[in-house]
């Protein structure tokens, strides 16, 4: 005891000293992030942040939940204008052009120093990087990323006399199967629901891409909304209601759709894979997850949020932010994140971890979004993105609610977008 | 009164006004002035300085069909919410002012919507309105009617938003009416009972005129609320489908923060301010003269 006391004292003193040291040198980071699906994702983030802080005591991260993607962008941009910019944030992957135009973010290429960091930057799925890169530089690191997948209710399929293990492969099958379910249920259950509020352009992009059509140019200065292939895609979407009587009239609400599916008021839904874990834990029936059906090709746009680092932060803060982002996107973490949410593991290394491998083995739907990535396309992203997306949203809604024909609606959206993009197209 | 004490009084008065003056200048006058200035400039592109364009932004705005649609929506919204919520509030106040069992409970029930945060209320109503699983369509279904896509059908959506706003506002206005009703001297009622006045004419000849200051106050509040709707739209419809429920302030928000178009946002804001200024003038010149304060 006598011998020990001085030792304990020294240890204590050393501890105090190092604590003081840490406090003096510690870096405070603020991060805004969105949640656009149900479930207690804020808890998951809080736990990750706490774990990071215990591993990196010199860095404090304050993670602030800021609503959906649009709300989060607003919060971040207003904070920048108020001179209280966050150092990093998770924002919509398609906010890239706007953030660049506002000179708000820095490229990761300018921050990395070592080969190891270069390797990390190259470790993500190229399909997920598309929305985060411009002119050969990377500005956004994939984090809560998704594709649209088809959820189907196996029990409902069986009750309608369909093979419960056979999701629709193509447009025709989806319309037929949906109509069959609708008929067999005597009108109690809808066949399929595709959300048309929240992110209508995203769903439409999937239809268009399945019809072999990409809606925008690579450099974000042109859009092709009124192409015959796009019109045909919208006509098919509308026909699910008007011709096949398989989808309800009017627009379908993004926010309540999962509940619709869980209460079995629809046999199929298109939704982000980010809902997967929540559906899994709440469904009282057997369900499956499949790639979206195809027409001339398979396809889904990618979606979701990327990490960005802001220009206004000091160099030291930017480095610390990168340390945090590297930690968050590390294969082990990416795997855990994917398991807890349903969002994709962002790198192939994430799917090679034991955790995700055994999870996929036990629950195969977890791999669908990744497999579909092979057929993925970048999410609609252009200069003046908010206005251009809004024009397309309105067109889709006008067609779905019968106010305009798909052709009229899309050519009006094209005109509007052309007007907005005029000065960038030169 | 000698000169120095007059000066002192002036200084005293000035100091009393100072806090309000500072607050108003910071949060009302300065933003108004900068907004007006912003609406006269076109921001520079890629680092170029802003360019003075005079009233061109207004010209562009008035050529924008969406703006007119949004303005019309807002007019419908105001006409739909203001009289209904005021009438309902008055009715509820008269009801809970009488002798009825469980009066406190009923009053509280009427007031509850006011306490709920708008975002929470809108989230609840989103599920009320949900086409297949929602409360309203379940009720309709039980009565044998097929459901309606309340928020997804452009012809229903604005009406649905209005219904929710009325629900939210009526309880709030009821409190003012209830307070005013309780301030009316009971002698008036006794006197008119002696005269044998019917309840109907007592209400129109005595109660209602005495409630006029309250009605005016509530009317102004309802008007302000009709112009500053943002939060329900956020949750319920995001202004859709196809702008069917887009209202002025939400359109300002969209321009400023979704489209990063501060100029358009400033221009619309100035238009809204001008309209409100006209309304305020009407209020001071016409309505105030016809209102009897006790």
XYZ file of C-alpha atoms in Angstrom:
720
model
C 0.000 0.000 0.000
C 2.783 2.346 0.910
C 4.524 1.626 -2.258
C 1.427 1.898 -4.313
C 0.204 5.288 -3.221
C 2.914 7.335 -4.915
C 2.435 5.294 -8.010
C -1.302 5.966 -8.000
C -0.584 9.631 -7.388
C 1.775 9.767 -10.313
C -0.689 7.986 -12.514
C -3.409 10.363 -11.458
C -1.209 13.367 -12.091
C -0.226 11.989 -15.460
C -3.832 11.368 -16.216
C -4.799 14.907 -15.284
C -1.954 16.258 -17.300
C -2.882 14.315 -20.377
C -6.524 15.225 -19.948
C -5.520 18.861 -19.828
C -3.336 18.272 -22.841
C -6.228 16.730 -24.734
C -8.534 19.557 -23.822
C -6.081 22.120 -24.993
C -5.548 20.405 -28.325
C -8.974 18.974 -28.879
C -10.802 19.784 -32.068
C -14.518 20.433 -32.088
C -16.445 19.381 -35.141
C -20.070 20.048 -35.918
C -21.940 17.863 -38.352
C -25.507 18.086 -39.617
C -27.162 14.955 -40.916
C -30.569 14.023 -42.310
C -32.817 11.031 -41.827
C -35.231 10.345 -44.637
C -36.594 6.952 -43.602
C -38.351 5.686 -40.509
C -36.657 4.027 -37.566
C -34.423 5.259 -34.800
C -31.473 6.157 -36.980
C -30.497 9.057 -34.755
C -29.650 6.561 -32.008
C -27.479 4.603 -34.379
C -25.578 7.755 -35.335
C -25.214 8.868 -31.716
C -23.732 5.517 -30.786
C -21.293 5.600 -33.669
C -20.197 9.105 -32.738
C -19.711 8.142 -29.095
C -17.620 5.180 -30.132
C -15.518 7.349 -32.410
C -14.923 9.879 -29.657
C -13.727 7.214 -27.249
C -11.255 6.026 -29.861
C -10.190 9.539 -30.788
C -10.362 11.559 -27.580
C -8.757 14.545 -29.290
C -11.741 15.031 -31.590
C -15.220 16.015 -30.415
C -18.030 15.541 -32.884
C -21.366 17.159 -32.363
C -23.816 15.364 -34.638
C -27.028 17.295 -35.168
C -30.094 15.695 -36.693
C -31.584 18.287 -39.028
C -34.660 16.765 -40.667
C -34.875 15.456 -44.212
C -32.327 16.148 -46.933
C -33.747 19.533 -47.874
C -34.021 20.702 -44.278
C -30.467 19.644 -43.611
C -29.132 21.556 -46.583
C -31.044 24.616 -45.411
C -29.610 24.300 -41.912
C -26.094 23.868 -43.183
C -26.287 26.698 -45.702
C -27.863 29.104 -43.224
C -25.182 28.250 -40.690
C -22.540 29.060 -43.273
C -24.162 32.386 -44.033
C -24.418 33.171 -40.357
C -20.668 32.622 -40.070
C -21.055 29.532 -37.925
C -20.346 26.923 -40.553
C -20.223 23.230 -39.658
C -16.944 21.524 -40.517
C -18.634 18.570 -42.157
C -22.142 17.343 -42.889
C -24.078 14.559 -44.464
C -26.087 16.133 -47.265
C -27.933 14.939 -50.316
C -25.480 13.406 -52.769
C -27.093 15.510 -55.500
C -26.472 18.798 -53.701
C -23.010 18.762 -55.230
C -23.530 21.397 -57.933
C -25.203 23.846 -55.595
C -22.552 23.407 -52.934
C -19.843 23.969 -55.505
C -21.601 26.994 -56.930
C -21.763 28.476 -53.443
C -18.079 27.681 -52.939
C -19.068 25.829 -49.801
C -17.100 22.580 -49.973
C -13.584 21.300 -50.581
C -12.448 18.370 -52.700
C -11.108 15.363 -50.859
C -8.308 15.156 -53.424
C -6.937 18.402 -52.008
C -7.006 17.077 -48.452
C -5.472 13.651 -48.780
C -1.764 13.333 -48.186
C -0.750 9.697 -48.159
C -1.129 6.734 -50.488
C -3.215 5.044 -47.848
C -5.687 7.882 -48.012
C -5.730 7.745 -51.791
C -6.531 4.036 -51.511
C -9.380 4.833 -49.169
C -10.751 7.359 -51.630
C -10.681 4.716 -54.345
C -12.253 2.007 -52.216
C -15.915 2.903 -52.766
C -18.249 1.497 -55.371
C -17.766 3.636 -58.485
C -21.554 3.739 -58.943
C -21.873 5.531 -55.633
C -19.104 7.976 -56.454
C -20.767 9.285 -59.604
C -22.902 11.871 -57.811
C -20.005 13.013 -55.663
C -17.497 13.803 -58.393
C -17.064 16.703 -60.757
C -14.238 17.445 -63.180
C -12.282 14.455 -61.917
C -12.353 15.526 -58.287
C -14.195 13.883 -55.413
C -16.300 16.128 -53.206
C -18.728 13.676 -51.624
C -17.972 10.441 -49.772
C -20.824 7.875 -49.853
C -22.473 7.254 -46.517
C -26.207 6.609 -46.265
C -26.627 5.435 -49.795
C -29.434 3.546 -51.365
C -31.073 2.332 -54.504
C -34.785 1.835 -55.035
C -35.847 -1.752 -54.487
C -39.094 -3.644 -54.847
C -40.592 -4.940 -51.614
C -43.223 -7.604 -52.127
C -45.622 -9.366 -49.783
C -45.233 -13.107 -50.284
C -48.418 -13.928 -48.390
C -50.445 -11.652 -50.627
C -48.895 -13.216 -53.713
C -49.786 -16.664 -52.474
C -53.342 -15.645 -51.633
C -53.731 -14.337 -55.171
C -52.520 -17.606 -56.651
C -49.133 -16.242 -57.685
C -45.812 -17.872 -56.952
C -44.757 -16.169 -53.716
C -41.089 -16.524 -54.552
C -41.313 -14.970 -57.990
C -41.248 -11.189 -57.984
C -42.026 -9.480 -61.304
C -39.114 -9.463 -63.718
C -40.374 -6.819 -66.101
C -42.959 -4.082 -66.497
C -45.550 -6.325 -68.054
C -45.290 -8.892 -65.281
C -45.480 -6.240 -62.596
C -48.659 -4.770 -64.066
C -50.207 -8.231 -64.482
C -49.265 -9.467 -61.028
C -50.440 -6.249 -59.425
C -53.760 -6.452 -61.239
C -54.111 -10.097 -60.226
C -53.602 -9.269 -56.546
C -56.082 -6.437 -56.800
C -58.697 -8.671 -58.364
C -58.132 -11.632 -56.074
C -58.497 -9.457 -52.983
C -61.838 -8.198 -54.201
C -60.549 -4.639 -54.195
C -59.275 -4.724 -50.604
C -55.639 -4.654 -51.507
C -53.748 -2.700 -54.100
C -51.220 -4.405 -56.341
C -48.374 -1.931 -56.287
C -47.562 1.512 -54.953
C -44.798 3.775 -56.183
C -44.443 6.926 -54.058
C -45.022 10.179 -55.908
C -44.484 12.765 -53.199
C -41.171 13.534 -51.560
C -38.941 12.412 -54.399
C -41.112 11.805 -57.500
C -38.235 12.611 -59.859
C -36.250 9.768 -58.283
C -38.880 7.148 -58.948
C -39.449 8.517 -62.433
C -35.765 8.293 -63.118
C -35.932 4.587 -62.364
C -38.751 4.083 -64.865
C -36.931 6.118 -67.491
C -33.662 4.287 -66.954
C -35.424 0.913 -67.167
C -36.607 2.138 -70.529
C -32.999 2.729 -71.536
C -33.019 6.465 -71.011
C -30.827 8.736 -68.916
C -32.453 12.031 -67.956
C -29.423 14.305 -67.796
C -26.017 14.962 -69.274
C -22.905 13.997 -67.355
C -21.887 17.589 -66.694
C -25.248 18.590 -65.260
C -25.980 21.294 -67.822
C -28.692 19.562 -69.881
C -31.743 17.427 -69.228
C -33.741 15.189 -71.561
C -37.206 14.997 -70.067
C -39.303 15.044 -73.233
C -37.530 12.192 -74.995
C -39.960 9.528 -76.337
C -38.395 6.932 -74.016
C -39.082 9.159 -71.010
C -42.654 9.824 -72.124
C -43.207 6.101 -72.556
C -41.883 5.512 -69.044
C -44.308 8.013 -67.537
C -47.144 6.550 -69.594
C -46.399 3.151 -68.116
C -46.429 4.564 -64.579
C -49.768 6.264 -65.203
C -51.176 3.137 -66.830
C -50.710 1.181 -63.603
C -53.641 3.206 -62.337
C -55.671 3.989 -65.423
C -55.326 0.765 -67.397
C -54.429 -1.939 -64.944
C -56.333 -0.667 -61.930
C -53.406 -1.838 -59.829
C -52.311 1.383 -58.133
C -54.500 3.982 -56.386
C -55.457 7.278 -57.978
C -53.653 10.531 -57.288
C -50.244 10.825 -55.708
C -48.910 8.317 -53.198
C -47.308 9.684 -50.079
C -43.641 8.882 -49.527
C -43.909 9.189 -45.748
C -46.841 6.833 -45.165
C -46.077 4.273 -47.840
C -44.093 1.955 -45.611
C -47.018 1.841 -43.212
C -49.310 1.015 -46.143
C -47.095 -1.901 -47.001
C -46.856 -3.086 -43.392
C -50.637 -2.977 -43.031
C -50.876 -5.006 -46.225
C -52.886 -2.436 -48.115
C -50.518 -2.968 -51.019
C -48.801 -6.152 -52.141
C -45.762 -4.403 -53.629
C -44.020 -1.129 -53.039
C -41.057 0.668 -54.526
C -39.018 2.292 -51.813
C -35.481 3.072 -50.764
C -33.506 0.173 -49.404
C -32.933 2.398 -46.370
C -36.289 1.121 -45.095
C -35.249 -2.492 -45.168
C -34.391 -3.048 -41.523
C -37.496 -1.217 -40.336
C -39.730 -3.299 -42.616
C -37.982 -6.441 -41.464
C -38.579 -5.721 -37.808
C -42.202 -4.653 -38.210
C -43.704 -6.880 -40.890
C -46.117 -9.579 -39.663
C -45.964 -11.396 -42.950
C -43.428 -12.972 -45.220
C -41.882 -10.454 -47.575
C -39.198 -10.378 -50.206
C -36.958 -7.750 -51.722
C -36.085 -7.718 -55.402
C -34.426 -5.546 -57.966
C -36.840 -3.271 -59.747
C -38.493 -4.782 -62.830
C -37.023 -3.997 -66.215
C -38.282 -2.928 -69.573
C -35.423 -2.702 -72.041
C -32.875 -2.933 -69.219
C -32.704 -3.172 -65.449
C -32.109 -0.011 -63.533
C -32.383 2.190 -60.503
C -30.822 5.514 -59.693
C -28.660 5.575 -56.609
C -29.779 7.905 -53.854
C -29.053 9.131 -50.396
C -26.490 11.187 -48.580
C -22.762 11.839 -48.834
C -20.227 13.313 -46.451
C -18.956 16.754 -47.382
C -16.214 18.844 -45.799
C -16.696 22.592 -45.768
C -14.436 25.272 -47.102
C -14.768 27.515 -44.048
C -13.188 25.028 -41.652
C -9.515 25.382 -40.727
C -7.059 22.973 -42.261
C -6.724 21.183 -38.948
C -10.478 20.806 -38.654
C -10.695 19.543 -42.201
C -8.116 16.887 -41.447
C -9.991 15.901 -38.300
C -13.235 15.770 -40.262
C -11.565 13.450 -42.724
C -10.366 11.229 -39.891
C -13.954 11.004 -38.721
C -15.303 10.294 -42.204
C -12.677 7.635 -42.771
C -13.639 6.035 -39.498
C -17.361 6.156 -40.315
C -16.897 4.607 -43.750
C -14.439 1.967 -42.636
C -15.640 -1.459 -43.877
C -16.546 -2.694 -40.383
C -18.603 0.416 -39.617
C -20.161 0.479 -43.066
C -21.209 -3.123 -42.514
C -22.729 -2.385 -39.117
C -24.509 0.668 -40.512
C -25.917 -1.379 -43.365
C -27.180 -4.076 -40.995
C -28.837 -1.589 -38.675
C -30.551 0.398 -41.407
C -30.731 -1.393 -44.714
C -28.640 1.259 -46.456
C -25.917 -0.167 -48.643
C -22.447 -1.068 -47.530
C -20.574 1.593 -49.473
C -17.542 -0.442 -50.492
C -16.977 -3.999 -51.625
C -14.781 -4.405 -48.548
C -17.849 -3.811 -46.386
C -19.553 -6.816 -47.945
C -16.417 -8.881 -47.330
C -16.547 -8.333 -43.578
C -17.654 -11.292 -41.490
C -20.541 -9.345 -40.035
C -22.153 -8.414 -43.329
C -21.313 -11.726 -44.956
C -23.108 -13.722 -42.331
C -25.976 -11.213 -42.286
C -26.474 -11.552 -46.035
C -26.318 -15.314 -45.712
C -29.064 -15.317 -43.142
C -31.117 -12.514 -44.736
C -30.554 -12.410 -48.460
C -32.600 -9.227 -49.175
C -29.722 -7.300 -47.615
C -27.667 -7.874 -50.754
C -30.257 -6.770 -53.309
C -29.357 -3.094 -53.300
C -25.704 -3.932 -53.818
C -26.421 -6.377 -56.628
C -28.613 -3.805 -58.271
C -25.771 -1.297 -58.225
C -24.476 -3.013 -61.336
C -27.557 -1.604 -63.054
C -27.399 1.717 -61.270
C -27.255 5.220 -62.626
C -26.419 8.536 -60.993
C -29.291 10.361 -59.361
C -30.728 13.344 -61.228
C -28.301 16.138 -60.475
C -27.826 19.346 -62.413
C -27.009 22.982 -61.876
C -30.033 24.729 -60.340
C -30.956 21.244 -59.199
C -33.752 22.280 -56.859
C -35.666 24.065 -59.577
C -35.027 21.416 -62.218
C -36.121 18.594 -59.927
C -39.168 20.575 -58.919
C -40.159 21.011 -62.576
C -39.928 17.267 -63.076
C -41.752 16.551 -59.806
C -44.613 18.738 -60.949
C -44.750 17.036 -64.323
C -44.889 13.587 -62.776
C -47.603 14.659 -60.358
C -49.598 16.418 -63.063
C -49.586 13.247 -65.141
C -50.406 10.940 -62.245
C -53.319 13.088 -61.158
C -54.666 13.297 -64.696
C -54.180 17.049 -65.073
C -51.976 16.631 -68.129
C -50.936 13.870 -70.472
C -47.435 12.513 -69.830
C -46.259 14.083 -73.063
C -47.616 17.541 -72.246
C -46.317 17.391 -68.697
C -42.821 16.332 -69.663
C -42.456 18.834 -72.468
C -43.514 21.583 -70.103
C -40.912 20.404 -67.574
C -38.326 20.283 -70.342
C -39.102 23.861 -71.313
C -38.857 25.026 -67.739
C -35.571 23.209 -67.185
C -34.132 24.489 -70.460
C -34.902 28.022 -69.360
C -33.207 27.544 -66.023
C -30.161 25.788 -67.460
C -29.681 28.130 -70.404
C -26.743 29.975 -68.926
C -24.903 26.782 -67.958
C -25.326 25.050 -71.294
C -23.098 27.512 -73.125
C -43.278 72.845 -16.536
C -39.773 74.237 -16.977
C -37.503 73.356 -19.846
C -35.142 70.944 -18.122
C -37.868 68.797 -16.688
C -39.515 68.739 -20.112
C -36.212 67.568 -21.608
C -35.897 65.017 -18.890
C -39.353 63.671 -19.640
C -38.448 63.423 -23.292
C -35.288 61.530 -22.487
C -37.216 59.265 -20.158
C -39.765 58.513 -22.853
C -37.048 57.935 -25.402
C -35.294 55.463 -23.115
C -38.528 53.586 -22.568
C -38.928 53.231 -26.308
C -35.325 52.227 -26.896
C -35.561 48.445 -26.336
C -38.523 48.152 -28.676
C -36.846 50.395 -31.201
C -33.677 48.301 -31.175
C -35.590 45.055 -31.536
C -37.816 46.368 -34.300
C -34.904 47.860 -36.188
C -32.896 44.654 -35.995
C -35.642 42.193 -36.774
C -38.163 44.209 -38.792
C -36.898 47.415 -40.383
C -33.416 46.416 -41.451
C -34.491 43.065 -42.965
C -37.306 44.859 -44.765
C -34.930 47.388 -46.234
C -32.388 44.785 -47.326
C -35.174 42.700 -48.827
C -36.409 45.642 -50.863
C -32.859 46.337 -52.028
C -32.255 42.680 -52.913
C -35.396 42.636 -54.993
C -33.981 45.376 -57.219
C -30.716 43.587 -58.029
C -29.744 40.547 -60.029
C -26.974 38.603 -58.272
C -23.714 38.184 -60.127
C -22.880 34.854 -61.648
C -19.651 33.166 -60.556
C -18.206 36.019 -58.558
C -19.431 38.905 -60.734
C -20.927 41.808 -58.754
C -24.692 42.199 -58.465
C -26.360 44.308 -61.115
C -29.084 46.883 -60.543
C -32.098 45.952 -62.653
C -34.829 48.134 -61.215
C -38.241 46.527 -61.391
C -37.239 43.775 -63.796
C -37.483 41.099 -61.095
C -41.084 42.111 -60.497
C -41.796 41.874 -64.195
C -40.346 38.361 -64.258
C -42.325 37.411 -61.182
C -45.609 38.643 -62.618
C -44.940 36.630 -65.764
C -44.455 33.481 -63.710
C -47.653 31.407 -63.840
C -46.638 29.478 -60.714
C -46.596 32.710 -58.726
C -50.174 33.486 -59.745
C -51.259 29.965 -58.976
C -49.660 30.197 -55.557
C -51.232 33.608 -54.931
C -54.637 32.279 -55.918
C -54.146 29.250 -53.664
C -53.333 31.568 -50.810
C -56.457 33.613 -51.427
C -58.573 30.462 -51.411
C -56.796 29.359 -48.271
C -57.524 32.674 -46.545
C -61.167 32.693 -47.592
C -61.458 29.063 -46.542
C -59.845 29.343 -43.126
C -60.585 32.814 -41.747
C -64.410 33.003 -41.611
C -64.784 29.320 -40.784
C -62.355 29.270 -37.924
C -63.753 32.516 -36.478
C -67.361 31.305 -36.676
C -66.389 27.974 -35.196
C -64.417 29.637 -32.416
C -67.358 31.860 -31.534
C -69.718 28.892 -31.537
C -67.454 26.848 -29.320
C -66.935 29.768 -26.947
C -70.684 30.328 -26.595
C -71.104 26.617 -25.971
C -68.496 26.270 -23.253
C -69.514 29.597 -21.692
C -72.920 28.143 -20.804
C -73.685 25.794 -17.968
C -72.809 22.317 -19.040
C -71.414 19.293 -17.242
C -67.668 18.770 -17.565
C -67.206 22.307 -18.824
C -63.525 22.466 -17.945
C -62.859 19.261 -19.799
C -64.645 20.423 -22.947
C -62.770 23.717 -22.883
C -59.516 21.876 -22.601
C -60.440 19.511 -25.424
C -61.181 22.472 -27.684
C -57.900 24.103 -26.792
C -55.712 21.020 -27.211
C -54.936 21.476 -30.939
C -53.425 24.859 -30.134
C -50.912 23.380 -27.719
C -49.646 20.772 -30.157
C -46.644 21.883 -32.185
C -47.640 22.392 -35.795
C -45.195 19.818 -37.086
C -46.511 17.162 -34.716
C -50.111 17.988 -35.592
C -49.350 17.809 -39.294
C -47.676 14.450 -38.854
C -50.769 13.113 -37.135
C -53.015 14.495 -39.822
C -50.866 12.995 -42.533
C -51.903 9.620 -41.180
C -55.541 10.748 -40.848
C -55.488 11.589 -44.520
C -53.543 8.555 -45.739
C -55.719 6.986 -48.447
C -55.765 3.305 -47.492
C -54.807 3.218 -43.852
C -55.976 6.639 -42.730
C -58.673 7.425 -40.193
C -60.965 9.352 -42.540
C -61.066 6.703 -45.208
C -61.540 3.972 -42.611
C -64.574 5.899 -41.340
C -65.874 6.435 -44.862
C -65.272 2.768 -45.576
C -67.295 1.765 -42.529
C -70.163 3.852 -43.886
C -69.849 2.127 -47.217
C -68.191 4.922 -49.192
C -65.037 4.427 -51.165
C -62.148 6.510 -49.909
C -60.658 9.700 -51.269
C -56.976 10.445 -51.826
C -57.159 13.557 -49.649
C -53.713 14.975 -50.158
C -52.864 13.307 -53.441
C -55.748 14.577 -55.534
C -55.207 18.164 -56.721
C -58.890 18.994 -56.382
C -58.995 17.832 -52.743
C -55.536 18.676 -51.442
C -55.948 22.388 -50.709
C -59.306 21.759 -49.064
C -57.709 19.103 -46.868
C -55.012 21.501 -45.759
C -57.687 24.109 -45.001
C -59.669 21.683 -42.836
C -56.607 20.931 -40.779
C -55.814 24.629 -40.325
C -59.345 25.365 -39.167
C -59.092 22.565 -36.633
C -55.827 23.993 -35.399
C -56.937 27.641 -35.242
C -60.503 27.510 -33.972
C -59.515 26.356 -30.494
C -56.987 29.137 -30.185
C -59.482 31.850 -31.149
C -62.062 30.321 -28.843
C -59.962 31.297 -25.849
C -60.183 34.993 -26.806
C -63.917 34.823 -27.330
C -64.394 32.981 -24.063
C -62.450 35.650 -22.196
C -64.498 38.392 -23.888
C -67.779 36.643 -23.154
C -66.896 36.432 -19.507
C -66.134 40.139 -19.509
C -69.680 41.046 -20.563
C -71.669 42.395 -17.618
C -74.402 39.941 -16.517
C -76.768 42.919 -15.916
C -77.266 43.224 -19.664
C -78.595 39.690 -19.824
C -80.843 40.244 -16.802
C -82.211 43.472 -18.231
C -82.992 41.948 -21.584
C -84.637 38.954 -19.901
C -86.946 41.388 -18.109
C -87.742 42.979 -21.452
C -88.450 39.564 -22.927
C -85.777 39.783 -25.642
C -85.272 36.562 -27.582
C -81.905 34.843 -27.269
C -81.306 35.397 -30.953
C -81.763 39.134 -30.907
C -79.858 39.394 -27.624
C -76.913 37.745 -29.357
C -77.046 39.954 -32.445
C -77.948 43.211 -30.703
C -75.864 42.919 -27.527
C -73.313 40.127 -27.388
C -71.963 40.290 -30.908
C -71.409 44.074 -30.991
C -69.661 43.856 -27.635
C -67.413 41.119 -29.032
C -66.431 43.290 -31.990
C -63.000 44.315 -30.625
C -62.226 40.644 -30.041
C -63.459 39.726 -33.498
C -61.211 42.348 -34.979
C -58.239 41.067 -33.023
C -58.960 37.485 -34.018
C -59.466 38.512 -37.620
C -56.056 40.152 -37.777
C -54.478 37.085 -36.228
C -56.252 34.771 -38.635
C -55.087 36.909 -41.524
C -51.493 36.799 -40.345
C -51.730 33.055 -39.933
C -53.135 32.659 -43.424
C -50.071 34.367 -44.850
C -47.454 32.646 -42.774
C -48.281 29.016 -43.433
C -45.143 27.009 -44.002
C -44.984 24.244 -41.478
C -48.034 22.186 -42.362
C -47.131 22.199 -46.015
C -43.697 20.976 -45.162
C -45.090 17.811 -43.682
C -48.358 17.326 -45.477
C -47.814 18.075 -49.143
C -44.612 19.989 -49.868
C -46.816 22.250 -51.956
C -47.833 19.400 -54.267
C -49.336 17.682 -56.127
C -48.209 19.918 -58.955
C -48.335 23.102 -56.823
C -51.962 22.480 -55.859
C -51.258 23.399 -52.233
C -48.314 25.733 -52.648
C -48.839 28.957 -50.665
C -46.961 32.254 -50.755
C -44.617 31.889 -47.823
C -43.806 28.308 -48.705
C -43.017 29.502 -52.215
C -40.687 32.104 -50.713
C -39.030 29.367 -48.674
C -38.676 27.141 -51.711
C -37.091 29.880 -53.758
C -34.728 30.922 -51.023
C -33.586 27.551 -49.774
C -34.438 24.852 -52.289
C -33.580 26.861 -55.370
C -31.043 29.207 -53.747
C -32.798 32.023 -55.581
C -32.685 34.785 -52.988
C -33.682 37.421 -55.523
C -37.018 35.840 -56.372
C -37.629 35.150 -52.698
C -36.989 38.806 -51.868
C -39.245 39.982 -54.689
C -42.174 37.834 -53.550
C -41.611 38.963 -49.975
C -41.891 42.612 -50.992
C -45.128 41.878 -52.855
C -46.534 40.157 -49.770
C -45.489 43.107 -47.598
C -47.210 45.569 -49.929
C -50.448 43.578 -49.891
C -50.328 43.358 -46.102
C -49.709 47.111 -45.902
C -52.861 47.720 -47.928
C -54.822 45.419 -45.656
C -53.469 47.177 -42.571
C -54.504 50.554 -43.986
C -58.019 49.272 -44.609
C -58.129 47.990 -41.067
C -57.142 51.314 -39.553
C -59.405 53.413 -41.758
C -62.568 51.353 -42.039
C -62.819 48.540 -39.519
C -61.536 50.490 -36.531
C -64.180 53.184 -37.006
C -66.948 50.648 -36.986
C -65.731 48.944 -33.871
C -66.930 50.090 -30.472
C -64.439 49.692 -27.720
C -65.823 49.594 -24.210
